[in-house]
Tab-separated table of C-alpha atoms and ligand atoms in Angstrom:
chain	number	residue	atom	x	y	z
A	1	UNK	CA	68.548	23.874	124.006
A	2	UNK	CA	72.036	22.658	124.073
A	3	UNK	CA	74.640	23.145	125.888
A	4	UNK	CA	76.488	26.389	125.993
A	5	UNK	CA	80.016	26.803	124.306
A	6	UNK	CA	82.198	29.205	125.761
A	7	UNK	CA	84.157	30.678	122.384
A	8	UNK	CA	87.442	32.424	123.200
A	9	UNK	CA	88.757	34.660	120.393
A	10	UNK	CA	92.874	35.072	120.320
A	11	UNK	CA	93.198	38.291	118.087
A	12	UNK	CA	96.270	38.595	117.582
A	13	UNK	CA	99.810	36.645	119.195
A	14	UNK	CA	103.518	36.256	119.026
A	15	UNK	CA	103.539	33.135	116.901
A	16	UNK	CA	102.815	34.968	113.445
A	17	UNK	CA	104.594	38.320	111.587
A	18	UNK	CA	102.550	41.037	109.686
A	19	UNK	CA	104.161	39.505	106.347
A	20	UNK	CA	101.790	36.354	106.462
A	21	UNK	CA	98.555	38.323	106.265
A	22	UNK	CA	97.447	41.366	105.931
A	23	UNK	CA	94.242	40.578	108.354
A	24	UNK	CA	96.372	40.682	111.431
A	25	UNK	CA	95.976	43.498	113.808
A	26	UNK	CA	98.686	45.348	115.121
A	27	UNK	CA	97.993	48.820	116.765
A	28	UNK	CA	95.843	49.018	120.307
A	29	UNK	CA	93.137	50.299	118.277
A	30	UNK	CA	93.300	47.406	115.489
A	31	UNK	CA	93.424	45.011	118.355
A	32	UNK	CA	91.065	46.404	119.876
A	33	UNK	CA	88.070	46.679	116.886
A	34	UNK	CA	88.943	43.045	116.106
A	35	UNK	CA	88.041	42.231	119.569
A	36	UNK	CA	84.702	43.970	119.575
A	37	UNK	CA	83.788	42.238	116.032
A	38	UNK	CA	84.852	38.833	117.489
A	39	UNK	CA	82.809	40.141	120.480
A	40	UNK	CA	79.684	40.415	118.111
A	41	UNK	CA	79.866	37.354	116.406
A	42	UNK	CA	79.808	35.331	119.834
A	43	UNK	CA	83.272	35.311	121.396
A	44	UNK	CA	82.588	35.396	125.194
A	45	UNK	CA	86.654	35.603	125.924
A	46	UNK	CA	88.778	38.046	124.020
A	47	UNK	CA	92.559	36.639	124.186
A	48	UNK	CA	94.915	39.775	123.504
A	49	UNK	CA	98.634	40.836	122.993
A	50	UNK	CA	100.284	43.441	121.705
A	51	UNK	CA	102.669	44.783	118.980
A	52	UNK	CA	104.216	47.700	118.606
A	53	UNK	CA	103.399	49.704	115.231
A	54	UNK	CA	105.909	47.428	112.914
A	55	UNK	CA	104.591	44.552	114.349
A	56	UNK	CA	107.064	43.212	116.421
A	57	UNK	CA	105.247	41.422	119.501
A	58	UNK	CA	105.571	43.669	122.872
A	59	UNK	CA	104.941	43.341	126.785
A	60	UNK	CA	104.668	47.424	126.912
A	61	UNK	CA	102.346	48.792	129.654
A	62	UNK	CA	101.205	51.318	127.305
A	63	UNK	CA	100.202	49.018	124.691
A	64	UNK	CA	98.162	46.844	127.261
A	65	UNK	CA	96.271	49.699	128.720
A	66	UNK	CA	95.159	51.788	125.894
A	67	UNK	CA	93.755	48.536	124.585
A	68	UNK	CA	92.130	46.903	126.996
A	69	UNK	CA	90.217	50.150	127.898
A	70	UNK	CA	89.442	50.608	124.344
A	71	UNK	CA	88.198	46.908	124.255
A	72	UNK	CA	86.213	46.965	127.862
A	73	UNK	CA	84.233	50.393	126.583
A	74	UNK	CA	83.528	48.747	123.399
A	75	UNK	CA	82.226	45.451	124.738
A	76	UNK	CA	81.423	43.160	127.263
A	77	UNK	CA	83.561	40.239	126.822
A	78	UNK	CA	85.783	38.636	129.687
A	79	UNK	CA	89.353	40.312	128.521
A	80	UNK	CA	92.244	37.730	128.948
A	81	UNK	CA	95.351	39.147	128.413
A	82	UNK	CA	98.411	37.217	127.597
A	83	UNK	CA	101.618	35.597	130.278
A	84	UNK	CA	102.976	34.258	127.694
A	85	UNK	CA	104.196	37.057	125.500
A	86	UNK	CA	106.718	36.546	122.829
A	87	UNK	CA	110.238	35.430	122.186
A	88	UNK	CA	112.719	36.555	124.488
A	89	UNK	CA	110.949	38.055	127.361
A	90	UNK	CA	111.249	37.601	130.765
A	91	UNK	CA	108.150	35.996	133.382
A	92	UNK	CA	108.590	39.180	134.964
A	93	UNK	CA	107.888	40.873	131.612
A	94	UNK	CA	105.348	38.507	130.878
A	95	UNK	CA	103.662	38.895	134.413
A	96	UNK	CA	103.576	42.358	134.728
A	97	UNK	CA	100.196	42.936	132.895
A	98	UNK	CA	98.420	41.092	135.431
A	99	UNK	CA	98.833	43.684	138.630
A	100	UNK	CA	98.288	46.440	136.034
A	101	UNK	CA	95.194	45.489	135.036
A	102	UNK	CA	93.787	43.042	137.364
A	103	UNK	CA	91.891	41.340	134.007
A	104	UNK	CA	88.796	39.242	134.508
A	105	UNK	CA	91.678	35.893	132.975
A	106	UNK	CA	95.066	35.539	132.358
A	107	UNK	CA	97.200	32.959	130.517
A	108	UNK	CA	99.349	30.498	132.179
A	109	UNK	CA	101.662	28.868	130.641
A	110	UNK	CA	101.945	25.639	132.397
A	111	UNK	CA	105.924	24.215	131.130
A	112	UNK	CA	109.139	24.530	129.193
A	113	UNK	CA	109.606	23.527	125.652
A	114	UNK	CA	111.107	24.120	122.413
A	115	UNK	CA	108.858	26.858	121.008
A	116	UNK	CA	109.639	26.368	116.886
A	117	UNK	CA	107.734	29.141	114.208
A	118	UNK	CA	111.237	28.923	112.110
A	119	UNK	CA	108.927	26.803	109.352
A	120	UNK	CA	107.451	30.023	108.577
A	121	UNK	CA	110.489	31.395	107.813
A	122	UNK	CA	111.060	28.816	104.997
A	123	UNK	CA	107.592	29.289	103.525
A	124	UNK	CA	107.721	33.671	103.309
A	125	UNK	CA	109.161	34.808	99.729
A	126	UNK	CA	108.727	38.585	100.922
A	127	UNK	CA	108.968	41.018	104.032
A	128	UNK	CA	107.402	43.610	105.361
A	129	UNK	CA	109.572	45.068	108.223
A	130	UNK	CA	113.254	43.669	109.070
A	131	UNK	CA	112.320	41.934	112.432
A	132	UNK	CA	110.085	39.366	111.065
A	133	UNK	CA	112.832	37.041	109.367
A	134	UNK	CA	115.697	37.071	112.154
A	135	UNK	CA	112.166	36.853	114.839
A	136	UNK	CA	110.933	33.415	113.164
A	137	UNK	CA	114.826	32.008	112.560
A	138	UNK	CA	115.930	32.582	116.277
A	139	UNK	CA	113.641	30.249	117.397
A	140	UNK	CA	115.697	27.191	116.466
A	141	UNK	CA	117.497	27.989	119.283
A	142	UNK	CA	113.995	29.307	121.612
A	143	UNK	CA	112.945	27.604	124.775
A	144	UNK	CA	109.595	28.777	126.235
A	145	UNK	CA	110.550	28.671	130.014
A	146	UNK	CA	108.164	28.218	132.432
A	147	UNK	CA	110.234	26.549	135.219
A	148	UNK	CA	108.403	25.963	138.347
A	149	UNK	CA	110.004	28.883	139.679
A	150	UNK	CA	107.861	30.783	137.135
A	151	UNK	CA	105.025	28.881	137.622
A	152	UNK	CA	105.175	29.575	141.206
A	153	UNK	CA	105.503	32.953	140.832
A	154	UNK	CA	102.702	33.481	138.309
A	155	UNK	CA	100.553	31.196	140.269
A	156	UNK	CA	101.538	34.314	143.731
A	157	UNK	CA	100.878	37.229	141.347
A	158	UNK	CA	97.370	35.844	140.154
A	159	UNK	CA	95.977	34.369	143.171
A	160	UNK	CA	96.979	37.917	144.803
A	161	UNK	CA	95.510	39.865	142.037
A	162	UNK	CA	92.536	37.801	141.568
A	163	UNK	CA	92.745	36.886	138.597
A	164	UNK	CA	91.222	33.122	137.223
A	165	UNK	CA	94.127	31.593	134.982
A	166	UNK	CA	93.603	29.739	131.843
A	167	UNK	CA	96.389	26.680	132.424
A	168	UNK	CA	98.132	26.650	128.627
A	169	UNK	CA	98.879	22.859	128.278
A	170	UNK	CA	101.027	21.971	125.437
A	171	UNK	CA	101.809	18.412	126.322
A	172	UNK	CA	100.834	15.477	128.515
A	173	UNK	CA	103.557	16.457	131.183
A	174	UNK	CA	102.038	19.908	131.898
A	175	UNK	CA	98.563	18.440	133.011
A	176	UNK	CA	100.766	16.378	135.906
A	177	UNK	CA	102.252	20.010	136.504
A	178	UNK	CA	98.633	21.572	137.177
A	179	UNK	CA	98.182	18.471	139.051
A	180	UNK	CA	101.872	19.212	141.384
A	181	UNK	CA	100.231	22.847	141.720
A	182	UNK	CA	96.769	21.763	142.814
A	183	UNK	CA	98.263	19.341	144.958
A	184	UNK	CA	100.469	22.007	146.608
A	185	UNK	CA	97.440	24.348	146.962
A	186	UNK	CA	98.948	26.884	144.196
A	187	UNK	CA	96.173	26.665	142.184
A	188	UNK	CA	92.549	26.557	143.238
A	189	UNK	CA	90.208	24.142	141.619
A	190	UNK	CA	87.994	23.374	139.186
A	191	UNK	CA	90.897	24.778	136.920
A	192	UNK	CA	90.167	25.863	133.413
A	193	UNK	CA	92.405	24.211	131.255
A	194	UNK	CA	93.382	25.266	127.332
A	195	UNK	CA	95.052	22.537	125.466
A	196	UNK	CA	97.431	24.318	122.700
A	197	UNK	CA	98.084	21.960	120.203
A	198	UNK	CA	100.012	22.150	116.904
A	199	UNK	CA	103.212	24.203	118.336
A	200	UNK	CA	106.535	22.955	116.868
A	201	UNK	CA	108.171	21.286	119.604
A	202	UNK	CA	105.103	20.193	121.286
A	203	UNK	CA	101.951	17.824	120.927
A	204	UNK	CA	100.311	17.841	117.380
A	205	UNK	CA	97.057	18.999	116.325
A	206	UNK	CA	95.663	15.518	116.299
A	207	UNK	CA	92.180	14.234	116.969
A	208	UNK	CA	94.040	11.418	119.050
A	209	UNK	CA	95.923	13.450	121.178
A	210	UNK	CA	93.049	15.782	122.196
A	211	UNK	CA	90.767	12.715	123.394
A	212	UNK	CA	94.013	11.986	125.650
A	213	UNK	CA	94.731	14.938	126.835
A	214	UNK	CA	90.499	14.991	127.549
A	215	UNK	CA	91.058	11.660	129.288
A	216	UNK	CA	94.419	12.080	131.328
A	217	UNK	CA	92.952	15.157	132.436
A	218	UNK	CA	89.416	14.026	134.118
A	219	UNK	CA	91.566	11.348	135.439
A	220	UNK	CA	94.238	13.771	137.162
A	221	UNK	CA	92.460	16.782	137.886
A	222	UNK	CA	89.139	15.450	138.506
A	223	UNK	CA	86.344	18.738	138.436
A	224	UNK	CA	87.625	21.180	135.684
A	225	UNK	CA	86.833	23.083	132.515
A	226	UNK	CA	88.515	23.077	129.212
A	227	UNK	CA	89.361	24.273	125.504
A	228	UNK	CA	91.097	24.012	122.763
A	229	UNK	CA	93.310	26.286	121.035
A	230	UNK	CA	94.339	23.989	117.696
A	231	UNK	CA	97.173	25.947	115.388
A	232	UNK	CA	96.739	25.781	111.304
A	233	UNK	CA	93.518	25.424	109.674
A	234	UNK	CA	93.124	22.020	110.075
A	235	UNK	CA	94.242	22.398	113.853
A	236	UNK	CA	91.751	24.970	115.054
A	237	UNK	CA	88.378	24.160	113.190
A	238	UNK	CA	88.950	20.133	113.455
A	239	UNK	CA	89.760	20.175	117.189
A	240	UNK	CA	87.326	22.738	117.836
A	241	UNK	CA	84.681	20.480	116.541
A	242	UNK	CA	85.597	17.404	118.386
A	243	UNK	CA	86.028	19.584	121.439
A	244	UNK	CA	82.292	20.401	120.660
A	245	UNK	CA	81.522	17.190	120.491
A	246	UNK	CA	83.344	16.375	123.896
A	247	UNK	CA	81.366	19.097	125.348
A	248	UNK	CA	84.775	21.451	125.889
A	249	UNK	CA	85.022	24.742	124.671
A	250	UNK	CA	87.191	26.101	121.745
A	251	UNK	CA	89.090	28.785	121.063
A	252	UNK	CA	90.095	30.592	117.491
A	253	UNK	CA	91.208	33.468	115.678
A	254	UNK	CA	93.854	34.743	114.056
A	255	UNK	CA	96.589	34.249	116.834
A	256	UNK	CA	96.805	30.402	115.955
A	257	UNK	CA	95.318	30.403	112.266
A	258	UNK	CA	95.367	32.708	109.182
A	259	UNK	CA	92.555	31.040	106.830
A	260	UNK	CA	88.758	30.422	106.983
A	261	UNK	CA	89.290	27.559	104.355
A	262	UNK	CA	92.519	26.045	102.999
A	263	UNK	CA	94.294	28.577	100.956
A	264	UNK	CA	91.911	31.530	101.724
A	265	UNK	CA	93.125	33.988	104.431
A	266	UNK	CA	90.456	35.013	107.120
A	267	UNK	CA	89.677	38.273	106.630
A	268	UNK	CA	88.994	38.667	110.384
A	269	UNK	CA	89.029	37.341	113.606
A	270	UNK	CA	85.191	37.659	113.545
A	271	UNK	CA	84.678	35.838	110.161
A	272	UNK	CA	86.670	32.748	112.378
A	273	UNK	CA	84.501	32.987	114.771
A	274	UNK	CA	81.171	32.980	113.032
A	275	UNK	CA	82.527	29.858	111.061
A	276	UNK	CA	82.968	28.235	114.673
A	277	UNK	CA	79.779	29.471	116.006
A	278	UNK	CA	77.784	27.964	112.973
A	279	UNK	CA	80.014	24.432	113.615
A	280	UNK	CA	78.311	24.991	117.497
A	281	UNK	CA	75.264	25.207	116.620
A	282	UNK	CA	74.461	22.625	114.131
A	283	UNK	CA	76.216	20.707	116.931
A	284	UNK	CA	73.508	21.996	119.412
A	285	UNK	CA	75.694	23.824	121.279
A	286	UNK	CA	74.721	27.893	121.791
A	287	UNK	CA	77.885	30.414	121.793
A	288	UNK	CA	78.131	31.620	125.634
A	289	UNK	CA	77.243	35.131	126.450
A	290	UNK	CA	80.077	36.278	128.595
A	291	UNK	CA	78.012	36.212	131.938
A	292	UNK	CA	77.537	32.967	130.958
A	293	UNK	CA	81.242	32.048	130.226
A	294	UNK	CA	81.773	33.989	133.478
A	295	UNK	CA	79.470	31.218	135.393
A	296	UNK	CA	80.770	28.142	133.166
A	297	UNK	CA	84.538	29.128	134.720
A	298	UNK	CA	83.798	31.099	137.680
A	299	UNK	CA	85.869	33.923	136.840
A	300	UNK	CA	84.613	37.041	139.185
A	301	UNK	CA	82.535	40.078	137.088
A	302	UNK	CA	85.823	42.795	136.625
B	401	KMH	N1	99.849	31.312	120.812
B	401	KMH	C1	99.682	30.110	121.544
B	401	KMH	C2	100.524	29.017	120.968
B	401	KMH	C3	99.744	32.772	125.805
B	401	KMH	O1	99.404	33.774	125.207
B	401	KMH	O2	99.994	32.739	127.001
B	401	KMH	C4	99.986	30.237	122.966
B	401	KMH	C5	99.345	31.309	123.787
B	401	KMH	C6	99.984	31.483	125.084
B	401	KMH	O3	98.384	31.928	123.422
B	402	ZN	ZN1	98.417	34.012	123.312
């Protein structure tokens, strides 16, 4: 038997609007049933944020906790919510879902950058609600912050709470800022690292750049886990596979990628992960149960 893959599963996120699919969840209970069916197929991880009912990407309390109980009765996947959020919000925004639900993983955003999903903008001829177009176009002038204030401060609220952090690296410079916060005893290692790559304004979704991310990083951080969250089509199944190959993990769904195959939407977030789970294991590598994902990145039972 081969190697375990830990699959992740981001169901739904703050880089797409309802008007690009009809697949993408919205409501807690949406979310939530997406998460169980992604559960099924063989996500271990279920990455989650939330929306309010038009859509429009949220940090509300409420939101958070009637789906994450609706996803922990309905499975047993590690639940990682999101510090990242959407445009606009504050870290303390962005933070506050970690000390209200203490979840198994968290997100961690790991630096600043222009955050560009304008593009999309340019490419919708139609709208459903009268956020999404003014949502995509402000972010020509959008900087993701994550200053090392923040990072200090979400580094305080998850050690306190518990809770293991997936380090979101967009770019070469946030692995030497993992390294600064291992260094400085902020973060405890091995870290589990996801490298995000395909954002506007940050790395591509290039076979090249993952191997040297996957090299600077057993360099500079010596022990550690990691995935791969590629955005497009192209981005998430090609790096997932060479992340396969690497012997990292992978993350998909319908957070970072609308279509199964070019030019046909994904009806699901579990159809996504199937596809990746059949990639694994002709690759000889078994989808993770979640105690087994739990073990692979030592994050505690919740
Ligand atoms: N949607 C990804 C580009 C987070 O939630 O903290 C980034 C992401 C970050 O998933
Ligand atoms: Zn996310």
């Amino acid at each position: 038997m081969g190697q375990p893959v830990v699959i992740s599963a981001a169901i739904t996120g703050a880089m797409t609007v309802p008007s690009q699919s009809p697949h993408i969840p919205v409501t807690p209970e949406e979310i939530a049933r997406s998460a169980i069916e992604a559960a099924e197929a063989g996500a271990a991880i279920v990455h989650i944020h939330v929306r309010e009912d038009d859509g429009r990407p949220s940090a509300r309390p409420e939101l958070f906790e009637e789906t994450y109980e609706l996803i922990r009765n309905g499975c047993d996947a590690i639940v990682q919510t999101t510090t990242g959020g959407g445009v606009g919000m504050t870290i303390q925004e962005r933070a506050r879902v970690v000390p209200l639900l203490q979840p198994e993983m968290a997100t961690f955003n790991m630096g600043s950058f222009n955050f560009g999903i304008f593009p999309v903008a340019e490419r919708t001829e139609s709208w459903q609600h009268n956020w999404e177009q003014e949502y995509l176009d402000s972010t020509r002038g959008y900087v993701f912050t994550n200053t090392f204030a923040d990072i200090t401060y979400m580094c305080d609220v998850m050690r306190e709470h518990g809770v293991k952090p997936e380090l979101e690296v967009y770019d070469v410079g946030h692995i030497y800022n993992v390294l600064h916060c291992l260094e400085k005893g902020l973060l405890k290692p091995p870290v589990h690292v996801q490298f995000v790559m395909g954002v506007l304004g940050a790395i591509g979704p290039r076979p090249e750049e993952l191997m040297h991310f996957h090299q600077r990083a057993k360099e500079l951080l010596g022990e550690h886990t990691w995935s791969v969250a590629g955005i497009g089509y192209r981005g998430q199944f090609h790096l997932a596979t060479l992340s396969l190959i690497l012997g990292g993990q992978v993350r998909v769904g319908l957070e970072d990628n609308l279509r199964l195959a070019p030019g046909q939407l994904a009806p699901t977030n579990a159809s996504l992960v199937q596809k990746i789970a059949r990639i694994a294991r002709e690759l000889d590598r078994e989808p993770a149960s979640p105690d087994q994902a739990r073990e692979i990145l030592g994050v505690r039972a919740a």
